[in-house]
Coordinates of C-alpha atoms and ligand atoms in Angstrom, one line a residue:
Chain A
X1 CA 21.1 3.7 -29.2
X2 CA 18.4 5.0 -26.9
X3 CA 18.7 5.1 -23.2
X4 CA 17.2 2.2 -21.2
X5 CA 14.8 3.0 -18.6
X6 CA 14.8 -0.7 -17.3
X7 CA 17.7 -3.0 -17.8
X8 CA 17.5 -6.2 -16.0
X9 CA 19.7 -9.3 -16.3
X10 CA 18.9 -12.9 -14.9
X11 CA 16.4 -12.0 -12.2
X12 CA 15.2 -14.7 -10.0
X13 CA 12.9 -15.2 -7.1
X14 CA 11.8 -18.3 -5.2
X15 CA 9.5 -18.6 -2.3
X16 CA 10.6 -21.7 -0.4
X17 CA 10.9 -24.4 -3.1
X18 CA 8.7 -22.6 -5.5
X19 CA 10.7 -20.8 -8.2
X20 CA 8.5 -17.8 -9.2
X21 CA 11.0 -15.9 -11.5
X22 CA 13.4 -18.2 -13.2
X23 CA 16.0 -15.8 -14.8
X24 CA 14.3 -12.8 -16.4
X25 CA 16.1 -10.5 -18.7
X26 CA 14.5 -7.0 -19.6
X27 CA 15.4 -4.0 -21.8
X28 CA 12.9 -1.3 -21.8
X29 CA 13.7 1.9 -24.0
X30 CA 12.8 5.5 -22.6
X31 CA 9.5 6.8 -23.5
X32 CA 8.2 3.5 -24.8
X33 CA 5.4 1.2 -23.3
X34 CA 6.6 -2.3 -22.5
X35 CA 4.1 -4.8 -21.5
X36 CA 4.6 -7.9 -19.6
X37 CA 2.0 -10.3 -20.5
X38 CA 1.1 -13.6 -18.7
X39 CA -1.6 -15.7 -17.1
X40 CA -2.4 -15.7 -13.3
X41 CA 0.5 -16.8 -11.4
X42 CA 3.1 -16.0 -14.2
X43 CA 5.1 -13.7 -11.8
X44 CA 4.1 -10.5 -13.2
X45 CA 3.4 -8.7 -9.8
X46 CA 6.6 -10.4 -8.4
X47 CA 8.6 -8.8 -11.5
X48 CA 6.9 -5.3 -10.6
X49 CA 7.6 -5.6 -6.8
X50 CA 11.4 -6.5 -7.6
X51 CA 11.6 -3.6 -9.9
X52 CA 10.0 -1.2 -7.7
X53 CA 12.1 -2.0 -4.7
X54 CA 9.4 -3.7 -2.8
X55 CA 11.1 -6.9 -2.5
X56 CA 14.6 -8.1 -3.2
X57 CA 15.4 -10.5 -6.0
X58 CA 17.5 -13.6 -5.0
X59 CA 19.8 -13.2 -7.9
X60 CA 20.3 -11.1 -11.1
X61 CA 20.8 -7.3 -11.4
X62 CA 18.9 -4.6 -12.7
X63 CA 19.2 -0.8 -13.3
X64 CA 15.9 1.2 -13.1
X65 CA 15.7 4.8 -14.2
X66 CA 19.5 4.6 -14.4
X67 CA 19.9 3.5 -10.9
X68 CA 21.4 0.3 -9.7
X69 CA 18.6 -1.6 -8.0
X70 CA 20.5 -3.2 -5.3
X71 CA 22.9 -0.5 -4.2
X72 CA 20.8 2.6 -4.8
X73 CA 17.1 1.6 -4.0
X74 CA 16.3 5.0 -2.7
X75 CA 17.3 6.6 -6.0
X76 CA 15.2 4.2 -7.9
X77 CA 12.2 5.3 -5.6
X78 CA 12.8 8.9 -6.5
X79 CA 12.6 8.0 -10.2
X80 CA 9.6 5.8 -10.4
X81 CA 5.9 5.9 -9.9
X82 CA 3.9 2.6 -8.9
X83 CA 0.5 1.7 -9.4
X84 CA 0.2 -1.8 -8.0
X85 CA -2.4 -4.4 -8.8
X86 CA -4.2 -3.7 -5.5
X87 CA -5.6 -0.6 -4.6
X88 CA -3.1 1.6 -2.7
X89 CA -5.2 4.7 -1.7
X90 CA -5.9 5.6 1.9
X91 CA -9.5 4.8 2.1
X92 CA -10.2 6.8 5.1
X93 CA -9.1 9.9 3.5
X94 CA -10.8 11.9 0.6
X95 CA -9.6 11.8 -2.9
X96 CA -8.1 15.3 -2.6
X97 CA -6.4 14.5 0.8
X98 CA -4.9 11.4 -0.8
X99 CA -3.4 13.5 -3.6
X100 CA -2.2 16.1 -1.2
X101 CA -0.7 13.5 1.0
X102 CA 1.5 12.4 -2.1
X103 CA 2.3 16.1 -2.8
X104 CA 3.6 16.4 0.7
X105 CA 5.5 13.2 0.5
X106 CA 6.9 14.4 -2.8
X107 CA 7.9 17.6 -1.0
X108 CA 6.1 20.0 -3.2
X109 CA 5.4 23.4 -1.8
X110 CA 1.8 23.8 -0.4
X111 CA 0.7 25.9 -3.5
X112 CA 2.2 23.5 -6.1
X113 CA 0.7 20.4 -4.3
X114 CA -2.7 22.1 -4.3
X115 CA -2.4 23.0 -7.8
X116 CA -1.2 19.5 -8.9
X117 CA -4.2 17.9 -6.9
X118 CA -6.7 20.1 -8.5
X119 CA -5.4 19.4 -11.9
X120 CA -5.3 15.7 -11.3
X121 CA -8.9 15.7 -9.9
X122 CA -10.0 17.4 -13.1
X123 CA -8.0 15.1 -15.4
X124 CA -9.1 12.0 -14.0
X125 CA -12.8 13.0 -13.7
X126 CA -12.8 13.1 -9.8
X127 CA -13.8 16.5 -9.1
X128 CA -17.4 15.5 -7.8
X129 CA -16.1 12.9 -5.5
X130 CA -12.9 15.0 -4.4
X131 CA -14.2 15.6 -0.9
X132 CA -15.6 12.2 -0.3
X133 CA -13.7 9.5 1.6
X134 CA -12.1 7.2 -1.0
X135 CA -13.8 4.0 0.6
X136 CA -17.0 5.4 -1.0
X137 CA -15.5 5.3 -4.5
X138 CA -16.4 2.6 -7.2
X139 CA -13.7 0.3 -8.4
X140 CA -13.0 2.3 -11.4
X141 CA -12.8 5.7 -9.3
X142 CA -10.2 4.2 -7.0
X143 CA -8.3 2.8 -9.8
X144 CA -8.1 6.4 -11.3
X145 CA -7.3 7.9 -8.0
X146 CA -4.6 5.3 -7.6
X147 CA -3.1 6.4 -10.9
X148 CA -3.5 9.9 -10.1
X149 CA -1.6 9.7 -6.8
X150 CA 1.3 7.9 -8.8
X151 CA 1.5 10.9 -11.2
X152 CA 1.9 13.6 -8.4
X153 CA 5.5 13.6 -8.5
X154 CA 5.7 13.5 -12.3
X155 CA 7.7 10.2 -12.4
X156 CA 9.5 9.6 -15.7
X157 CA 8.9 5.8 -15.1
X158 CA 5.6 4.3 -14.2
X159 CA 4.8 0.7 -13.2
X160 CA 1.3 -0.2 -13.9
X161 CA 0.2 -3.8 -12.5
X162 CA -2.9 -4.8 -14.3
X163 CA -4.3 -1.4 -14.5
X164 CA -7.5 -2.4 -16.1
X165 CA -8.4 -5.7 -14.5
X166 CA -11.8 -5.3 -13.2
X167 CA -12.8 -2.1 -15.2
X168 CA -15.7 -2.0 -17.6
X169 CA -14.9 -1.3 -21.3
X170 CA -15.5 2.3 -21.0
X171 CA -13.4 2.7 -18.1
X172 CA -10.7 0.5 -19.7
X173 CA -10.7 2.7 -23.0
X174 CA -10.2 5.8 -20.9
X175 CA -7.5 4.3 -19.0
X176 CA -5.6 3.3 -22.3
X177 CA -6.2 6.9 -23.5
X178 CA -4.4 8.2 -20.2
X179 CA -1.6 5.8 -20.7
X180 CA -1.0 6.9 -24.3
X181 CA -1.0 10.5 -23.2
X182 CA 1.7 9.9 -20.8
X183 CA 3.9 8.0 -23.3
X184 CA 3.4 10.7 -25.6
X185 CA 4.7 13.4 -23.0
X186 CA 8.0 11.1 -22.7
X187 CA 7.2 8.9 -19.8
X188 CA 8.3 5.2 -19.8
X189 CA 5.5 2.7 -19.0
X190 CA 6.0 -0.6 -17.7
X191 CA 2.6 -2.3 -17.8
X192 CA 1.5 -5.8 -16.9
X193 CA -1.6 -7.5 -18.2
X194 CA -3.3 -10.8 -18.6
X195 CA -5.3 -9.3 -21.6
X196 CA -3.8 -9.8 -25.1
X197 CA -6.0 -7.2 -26.5
X198 CA -4.5 -4.8 -24.2
X199 CA -1.0 -5.4 -24.8
X200 CA -1.6 -5.5 -28.7
X201 CA -3.3 -2.2 -28.3
X202 CA -0.8 -0.3 -26.2
X203 CA 2.6 -1.9 -26.0
X204 CA 5.7 -1.1 -28.3
X205 CA 7.2 -4.4 -27.2
X206 CA 5.6 -7.1 -25.3
X207 CA 7.3 -9.8 -23.4
X208 CA 5.4 -13.2 -22.7
X209 CA 5.9 -14.4 -19.2
X210 CA 4.9 -17.9 -18.4
X211 CA 5.8 -19.8 -15.2
X212 CA 8.5 -17.4 -14.3
X213 CA 10.2 -17.4 -17.8
X214 CA 10.0 -15.2 -20.6
X215 CA 9.0 -17.3 -23.7
X216 CA 8.9 -14.6 -26.2
X217 CA 9.6 -11.0 -26.6
X218 CA 9.2 -8.5 -29.4
X219 CA 6.7 -6.0 -31.0
X220 CA 3.1 -7.3 -31.2
X221 CA 3.6 -7.8 -35.0
X222 CA 6.9 -9.7 -34.6
X223 CA 5.2 -12.1 -32.1
X224 CA 2.1 -12.5 -34.3
X225 CA 4.6 -13.4 -37.2
X226 CA 6.5 -16.1 -35.0
X227 CA 3.6 -18.7 -35.5
X228 CA 1.8 -20.2 -38.2
X229 CA -2.1 -19.9 -38.7
X230 CA -2.0 -16.6 -40.4
X231 CA -3.7 -16.3 -43.8
X232 CA -4.7 -14.0 -46.4
X233 CA -8.5 -14.1 -47.3
X234 CA -9.4 -13.4 -51.0
X235 CA -13.1 -12.7 -52.1
X236 CA -14.3 -13.2 -55.6
X237 CA -17.0 -12.1 -57.7
X238 CA -18.1 -15.6 -58.7
X239 CA -17.4 -19.3 -58.1
X240 CA -15.6 -19.5 -61.6
X241 CA -12.9 -17.0 -60.5
X242 CA -12.7 -18.8 -57.1
X243 CA -12.1 -22.2 -58.6
X244 CA -9.5 -20.7 -61.0
X245 CA -7.7 -19.2 -58.2
X246 CA -7.9 -22.2 -56.2
X247 CA -6.2 -24.2 -59.2
X248 CA -3.6 -21.7 -59.7
X249 CA -2.4 -21.6 -56.1
X250 CA -2.7 -25.1 -55.5
X251 CA -3.5 -24.4 -51.9
X252 CA -6.1 -22.8 -49.6
X253 CA -9.4 -23.5 -48.1
X254 CA -12.2 -22.2 -50.6
X255 CA -15.8 -21.6 -49.3
X256 CA -18.0 -21.6 -52.3
X257 CA -21.0 -19.9 -50.3
X258 CA -19.0 -16.9 -49.3
X259 CA -16.8 -17.0 -52.5
X260 CA -13.8 -16.8 -50.5
X261 CA -10.4 -18.3 -50.5
X262 CA -8.1 -18.5 -47.4
X263 CA -4.3 -18.7 -48.5
X264 CA -2.0 -19.7 -45.7
X265 CA 0.4 -16.8 -45.2
X266 CA 2.5 -15.0 -42.7
X267 CA 0.6 -11.8 -43.7
X268 CA 3.7 -9.9 -44.6
X269 CA 3.7 -7.2 -47.2
X270 CA 6.0 -9.5 -49.6
X271 CA 3.8 -12.3 -49.5
X272 CA 0.7 -10.2 -50.3
X273 CA 2.7 -8.7 -53.3
X274 CA 3.7 -11.9 -54.7
X275 CA 0.3 -13.3 -54.3
X276 CA -1.4 -10.1 -56.2
X277 CA 1.2 -10.6 -58.9
X278 CA 0.5 -14.1 -59.6
X279 CA -3.2 -13.5 -59.6
X280 CA -2.8 -10.6 -61.8
X281 CA -0.5 -12.4 -64.4
X282 CA -3.5 -14.9 -64.8
X283 CA -6.2 -12.1 -65.0
X284 CA -8.0 -13.3 -62.0
X285 CA -9.7 -10.3 -60.5
X286 CA -10.4 -10.2 -56.7
X287 CA -13.3 -8.2 -55.1
X288 CA -11.8 -8.2 -51.7
X289 CA -8.6 -9.0 -49.9
X290 CA -8.0 -9.0 -46.1
X291 CA -5.1 -10.2 -44.0
X292 CA -5.4 -12.3 -40.9
X293 CA -2.4 -12.2 -38.8
X294 CA -2.9 -14.5 -35.8
X295 CA -3.9 -12.7 -32.6
X296 CA -1.7 -13.1 -29.4
X297 CA -3.9 -15.7 -28.1
X298 CA -2.5 -17.8 -30.9
X299 CA 0.9 -16.9 -30.0
X300 CA 0.3 -18.1 -26.5
X301 CA -1.2 -21.2 -27.7
X302 CA 1.6 -22.1 -30.0
X303 CA 4.4 -21.2 -27.5
X304 CA 3.0 -22.7 -24.4
X305 CA 0.9 -25.5 -25.8
X306 CA -2.0 -24.6 -23.8
X307 CA -4.7 -22.2 -23.6
X308 CA -4.3 -19.0 -21.4
X309 CA -6.8 -18.9 -18.8
X310 CA -8.2 -15.4 -19.2
X311 CA -10.4 -14.4 -16.4
X312 CA -12.2 -11.8 -18.1
Chain B
X1 CA 17.6 17.8 1.8
X2 CA 19.6 16.4 4.8
X3 CA 18.4 13.1 6.5
X4 CA 17.1 15.1 9.5
X5 CA 14.9 17.5 7.6
X6 CA 13.5 14.7 5.5
X7 CA 12.8 12.6 8.7
X8 CA 11.1 15.7 10.2
X9 CA 9.1 16.6 7.2
X10 CA 7.9 13.3 6.3
X11 CA 7.1 12.5 9.8
X12 CA 4.9 15.6 10.3
X13 CA 3.2 14.6 7.1
X14 CA 2.5 11.2 8.5
X15 CA 1.3 12.6 11.8
X16 CA -1.2 14.8 9.9
X17 CA -2.5 11.9 8.0
X18 CA -3.0 9.8 11.2
X19 CA -4.8 12.8 12.9
X20 CA -7.1 13.3 10.1
X21 CA -8.0 9.6 10.3
X22 CA -8.5 9.8 14.0
X23 CA -10.7 12.9 13.7
X24 CA -12.8 11.4 10.9
X25 CA -13.5 8.3 12.8
X26 CA -13.9 9.5 16.4
X27 CA -15.4 6.3 18.0
X28 CA -12.0 5.0 18.9
X29 CA -11.0 8.1 20.5
X30 CA -14.5 8.4 22.5
X31 CA -14.2 4.7 23.6
X32 CA -10.7 5.5 24.8
X33 CA -12.1 8.0 27.2
X34 CA -15.5 6.3 27.9
X35 CA -13.7 2.7 29.2
X36 CA -11.7 4.4 31.9
X37 CA -14.1 7.0 32.9
X38 CA -16.8 4.3 33.6
X39 CA -14.0 2.5 35.4
X40 CA -13.3 5.7 37.6
X41 CA -17.1 6.2 38.2
X42 CA -17.6 2.5 39.2
X43 CA -14.5 2.2 41.3
X44 CA -15.2 5.5 43.1
X45 CA -18.9 5.3 43.7
X46 CA -19.5 1.5 44.2
X47 CA -16.3 0.6 45.7
X48 CA -14.6 3.7 46.7
X49 CA -16.2 4.0 50.2
X50 CA -14.9 0.8 51.3
X51 CA -11.5 0.8 49.4
X52 CA -10.8 4.3 50.8
X53 CA -11.2 3.3 54.2
X54 CA -8.6 0.6 53.7
X55 CA -6.0 2.9 52.4
X56 CA -4.9 3.9 56.0
X57 CA -3.9 7.5 56.9
X58 CA -5.8 10.7 56.0
X59 CA -9.7 10.9 56.1
X60 CA -10.3 7.6 54.2
X61 CA -13.6 7.0 52.4
X62 CA -14.6 8.0 49.1
X63 CA -12.7 11.3 48.8
X64 CA -9.5 9.6 49.8
X65 CA -10.1 7.0 47.1
X66 CA -10.6 9.4 44.2
X67 CA -7.4 11.0 45.0
X68 CA -5.6 7.5 45.1
X69 CA -7.2 6.1 42.1
X70 CA -6.3 9.0 39.5
X71 CA -2.9 7.7 38.4
X72 CA -3.8 4.3 37.9
X73 CA -6.9 5.5 35.9
X74 CA -4.6 7.7 33.7
X75 CA -2.2 4.9 33.0
X76 CA -5.1 2.5 32.4
X77 CA -6.4 5.2 29.7
X78 CA -3.1 5.1 28.1
X79 CA -3.0 1.3 28.1
X80 CA -6.3 1.2 26.4
X81 CA -5.3 3.6 23.8
X82 CA -2.2 1.3 23.1
X83 CA -4.5 -1.7 22.4
X84 CA -6.3 0.8 19.8
X85 CA -3.0 1.8 18.4
X86 CA -1.9 -1.9 17.8
X87 CA -5.1 -2.5 15.9
X88 CA -4.6 0.6 13.9
X89 CA -1.1 -0.2 12.8
X90 CA -1.9 -4.0 12.0
X91 CA -4.9 -2.6 9.9
X92 CA -2.8 -0.2 8.2
X93 CA -0.2 -2.8 7.3
X94 CA -2.9 -4.8 5.4
X95 CA -3.7 -1.6 3.3
X96 CA -2.2 -1.1 -0.2
X97 CA -1.2 2.4 0.7
X98 CA 1.8 1.1 2.9
X99 CA 3.0 -0.6 -0.2
X100 CA 2.9 2.7 -2.0
X101 CA 4.8 4.4 0.7
X102 CA 7.5 1.8 0.4
X103 CA 8.1 2.5 -3.2
X104 CA 8.5 6.2 -2.5
X105 CA 11.7 8.1 -1.5
X106 CA 10.5 8.9 1.9
X107 CA 12.0 8.5 5.5
X108 CA 10.7 5.0 6.3
X109 CA 10.1 5.3 9.9
X110 CA 7.8 8.2 9.3
X111 CA 4.8 5.9 8.7
X112 CA 5.2 4.5 12.3
X113 CA 6.1 8.0 13.8
X114 CA 3.0 9.2 12.5
X115 CA 1.0 6.4 14.3
X116 CA 2.9 7.2 17.4
X117 CA 2.6 11.0 17.7
X118 CA -0.9 11.1 16.7
X119 CA -1.8 8.4 19.3
X120 CA 0.1 10.2 22.0
X121 CA -1.8 13.3 21.3
X122 CA -5.0 11.4 21.5
X123 CA -4.0 9.8 24.6
X124 CA -3.0 13.1 26.4
X125 CA -6.2 14.8 25.3
X126 CA -8.0 11.8 27.0
X127 CA -6.0 12.2 30.0
X128 CA -7.1 15.8 30.3
X129 CA -10.7 14.8 30.1
X130 CA -10.3 12.1 32.8
X131 CA -8.6 14.5 35.1
X132 CA -11.4 17.0 34.7
X133 CA -14.0 14.4 35.4
X134 CA -11.9 13.4 38.5
X135 CA -11.7 16.9 39.6
X136 CA -15.7 17.2 39.3
X137 CA -16.2 14.1 41.4
X138 CA -13.9 15.2 44.2
X139 CA -10.2 14.8 43.2
X140 CA -8.3 17.3 45.0
X141 CA -4.6 17.6 44.1
X142 CA -2.2 19.9 45.6
X143 CA 0.3 20.2 43.1
X144 CA 2.3 23.3 42.1
X145 CA 2.6 24.3 38.6
X146 CA 6.1 22.8 38.3
X147 CA 4.4 19.5 39.8
X148 CA 1.7 19.6 37.1
X149 CA 4.3 20.2 34.3
X150 CA 6.5 17.2 35.7
X151 CA 3.4 15.1 35.9
X152 CA 2.6 15.8 32.1
X153 CA 6.2 15.2 31.0
X154 CA 6.1 11.8 32.8
X155 CA 2.8 10.9 31.3
X156 CA 4.0 11.9 27.9
X157 CA 7.1 9.8 28.2
X158 CA 5.0 6.9 29.4
X159 CA 2.5 7.3 26.6
X160 CA 5.4 7.5 24.0
X161 CA 7.0 4.2 25.6
X162 CA 3.8 2.2 25.6
X163 CA 2.7 3.5 22.2
X164 CA 6.0 2.4 20.6
X165 CA 5.5 -1.1 22.2
X166 CA 1.9 -1.5 20.7
X167 CA 3.3 -0.3 17.4
X168 CA 5.9 -3.1 17.6
X169 CA 3.2 -5.6 18.8
X170 CA 0.8 -4.4 16.0
X171 CA 3.4 -4.9 13.3
X172 CA 4.2 -8.3 14.7
X173 CA 0.6 -9.4 14.7
X174 CA -0.4 -11.4 11.5
X175 CA -4.1 -9.9 11.7
X176 CA -5.7 -6.9 13.2
X177 CA -7.8 -9.2 15.6
X178 CA -4.6 -10.9 16.9
X179 CA -3.3 -7.2 17.4
X180 CA -6.2 -6.5 19.5
X181 CA -5.3 -9.2 21.9
X182 CA -1.6 -8.6 22.2
X183 CA -1.3 -5.5 24.4
X184 CA -4.3 -6.7 26.6
X185 CA -2.0 -7.6 29.5
X186 CA -0.9 -4.0 29.7
X187 CA -4.5 -2.8 30.5
X188 CA -4.3 -5.2 33.5
X189 CA -1.0 -3.9 34.9
X190 CA -2.4 -1.1 36.8
X191 CA -4.5 -3.6 38.7
X192 CA -1.6 -5.7 39.5
X193 CA 0.3 -2.7 40.8
X194 CA -0.5 0.1 43.0
X195 CA -3.0 1.5 40.8
X196 CA -6.3 0.6 42.6
X197 CA -5.1 -0.6 46.1
X198 CA -1.7 -0.3 47.8
X199 CA 0.8 -3.1 47.1
X200 CA 1.3 -4.0 50.7
X201 CA -2.2 -5.3 51.0
X202 CA -1.3 -8.2 48.4
X203 CA -0.3 -11.6 48.8
X204 CA 3.5 -11.9 48.8
X205 CA 4.1 -13.3 45.0
X206 CA 1.7 -10.8 43.5
X207 CA 3.2 -8.0 45.9
X208 CA 6.5 -8.8 44.5
X209 CA 5.5 -8.6 40.9
X210 CA 3.5 -5.3 41.7
X211 CA 6.4 -3.7 43.1
X212 CA 8.8 -4.5 40.3
X213 CA 6.6 -3.9 37.4
X214 CA 7.0 -0.7 35.5
X215 CA 3.6 0.7 36.1
X216 CA 4.0 1.0 39.9
X217 CA 6.9 3.5 40.1
X218 CA 5.1 5.7 37.5
X219 CA 2.0 5.6 39.4
X220 CA 3.8 6.2 42.6
X221 CA 5.6 9.2 41.0
X222 CA 2.4 10.7 39.7
X223 CA 0.7 10.3 42.9
X224 CA 3.6 12.0 44.7
X225 CA 3.7 14.7 42.2
X226 CA -0.1 15.4 42.4
X227 CA -0.7 14.8 46.1
X228 CA 2.4 15.1 47.9
X229 CA 3.0 11.5 48.9
X230 CA 6.5 10.3 49.3
X231 CA 8.3 9.6 45.9
X232 CA 11.6 8.3 47.0
X233 CA 13.4 6.4 44.1
X234 CA 10.4 5.9 42.1
X235 CA 10.9 8.9 39.8
X236 CA 14.2 7.5 38.8
X237 CA 12.9 4.1 38.2
X238 CA 9.9 5.4 36.2
X239 CA 12.2 7.5 34.0
X240 CA 14.4 4.4 33.4
X241 CA 11.5 2.2 32.4
X242 CA 10.0 4.9 30.0
X243 CA 13.3 5.5 28.4
X244 CA 14.4 1.9 28.1
X245 CA 10.9 0.8 26.7
X246 CA 10.8 3.4 24.2
X247 CA 14.3 2.5 23.1
X248 CA 13.7 -1.2 23.0
X249 CA 10.3 -0.8 21.2
X250 CA 11.5 1.8 18.8
X251 CA 14.2 -0.4 17.5
X252 CA 11.9 -3.5 17.4
X253 CA 9.3 -1.8 15.5
X254 CA 11.5 -0.2 13.1
X255 CA 13.2 -3.4 12.4
X256 CA 10.0 -5.2 11.8
X257 CA 8.8 -2.6 9.4
X258 CA 12.0 -2.6 7.5
X259 CA 11.9 -6.3 7.3
X260 CA 8.4 -6.8 6.1
Ligands
ATP1 N1 4.8 -13.9 -0.7 C1 4.6 -15.0 -1.4 N2 4.8 -16.2 -1.0 C2 4.6 -17.4 -1.6 N3 4.5 -17.5 -2.8 C3 4.2 -16.2 -3.4 C4 4.3 -14.9 -2.9 N4 3.9 -14.2 -3.8 C5 3.9 -14.7 -4.9 N5 3.9 -16.1 -4.8 C6 3.5 -17.0 -5.7 O1 4.4 -16.5 -7.0 C7 3.5 -16.9 -8.2 C8 3.7 -15.7 -9.0 O2 2.9 -14.7 -8.4 P1 2.6 -13.2 -9.0 O3 1.7 -12.5 -8.0 O4 4.0 -12.7 -9.4 O5 1.8 -13.6 -10.3 P2 1.0 -12.6 -11.5 O6 1.6 -13.0 -12.6 O7 0.9 -11.3 -10.9 O8 -0.4 -13.2 -11.2 P3 -1.8 -12.5 -11.3 O9 -2.3 -12.4 -12.7 O10 -2.7 -13.3 -10.5 O11 -1.8 -11.2 -10.7 C9 2.4 -17.5 -7.9 O12 2.3 -18.9 -7.9 C10 2.2 -17.0 -6.2 O13 1.5 -18.1 -5.6
MG2 MG1 -0.3 -9.9 -10.1

């Protein structure tokens, strides 16, 4: 069994009467990307704040980076890096000064600090702006500086709270690339997002958070398979074959114009093989085949009974 | 690393952070010298002739008044700076970087120590400028080197005390705007003490307040050190106020910061 970077049990948090987290269990293996996915107000930031020692939970226990959250918060702090939802750079200082400040607080030697800062400025494409105050940076640049600052002490576990919200598609892709590189080097990432596409793209495991409860957890594929709505789309050379297949299978939605037949299916390998065998036995040739697993939007819709309000 | 080394190292990092910020945005520092300097000039040149005659003893007039007003102006400068510090701290607390600091394994209070030390340095530099201006317009202290050192020491203690107080006030303020009002009374205290006129010229209730508020013994001690007027027990009371205020404010600030 692999070690867990985060193991949480029954985390709860309320503000007054409002229950924000209602018993959250989490298990995040080392060197993986775990994504907490949920709409506005689901409790994502609250979860990150608890796990990163910013606020105390009302109930539940957690070990983060192998340290007990309640009893050894300083050891947890030593093991993690946090890039919060809102910019956490010193806007009056330059990008370089911000990085050197982090290096000093991580107690690197002056030389190591300088080297690290130079390396990160280069890696995050901030060399040209290194000597300018962070207040003059664009949103994307501030976001990159923010993450660069988090990386100064080479933390093994990194929290990213909505790292790409508000970024343009290109900046988002480059942020994804950085996240992938980090994981490849053995870092564990705990990432929150309200973008289904992002969780799908990056995460090894996804947990769906809604109104302070985890409503589902698993790999992206597992989650997609949880729900109906998937289908296999077959394309035929002519209407004759299309009709034959339609009769043979006894189910599916035919589109004579496009010469396609949509057969309901979970999209698994087994289902595909069975389908192909049946068609083959009756000598019905197919021109094309594509599998449509439902996307995570469908998952959310099915599990919560309502559309997720994306604020893209 | 031992807790003490950690505390010293992180605090000096935070002091450097704060000094950089002060140097980059000097308007606050300039204002902190300009306001008391204008006050000094107005009091000396507009009111000084008359007020100086009312001091009793000595030559009277404008020259006597320059000598009299300097301690009050110095404390006033520190109090003005304290207002600035409260705003700085309150603004800082709204910045995301503070949340980042809280998730790092650093000596917690270093964030506050950074503000205090940088602000005290800023205040002492401001006071030096004010003393130079005062010397130019006729301030004639007769202090020995030791007395100058003692003056510097007391002013430093006072600056530390009032800065910790304003840090606590800044932390308690819900917004930077609120923080700019909280330390306002401190700026008035030199007036309601022996800063600009001797307390025995005041009505009874005011005089009672003026004699027992902390600024008066501090101003009297500095006046004594620089000009040779009698100090009496003012020095001891002044020290007690500085140390007490620092201790209480420090604990208050630290608690407030840790709770937030
Ligand atoms: N300090 C607080 N006081 C009162 N309520 C709070 C506080 N912080 C969060 N909440 C409430 O807790 C709920 C969850 O907030 P949280 O910030 O964790 O959501 P989120 O999933 O991060 O949302 P978003 O996508 O908008 O960032 C919200 O309803 C919010 O109003
Ligand atoms: Mg959030």
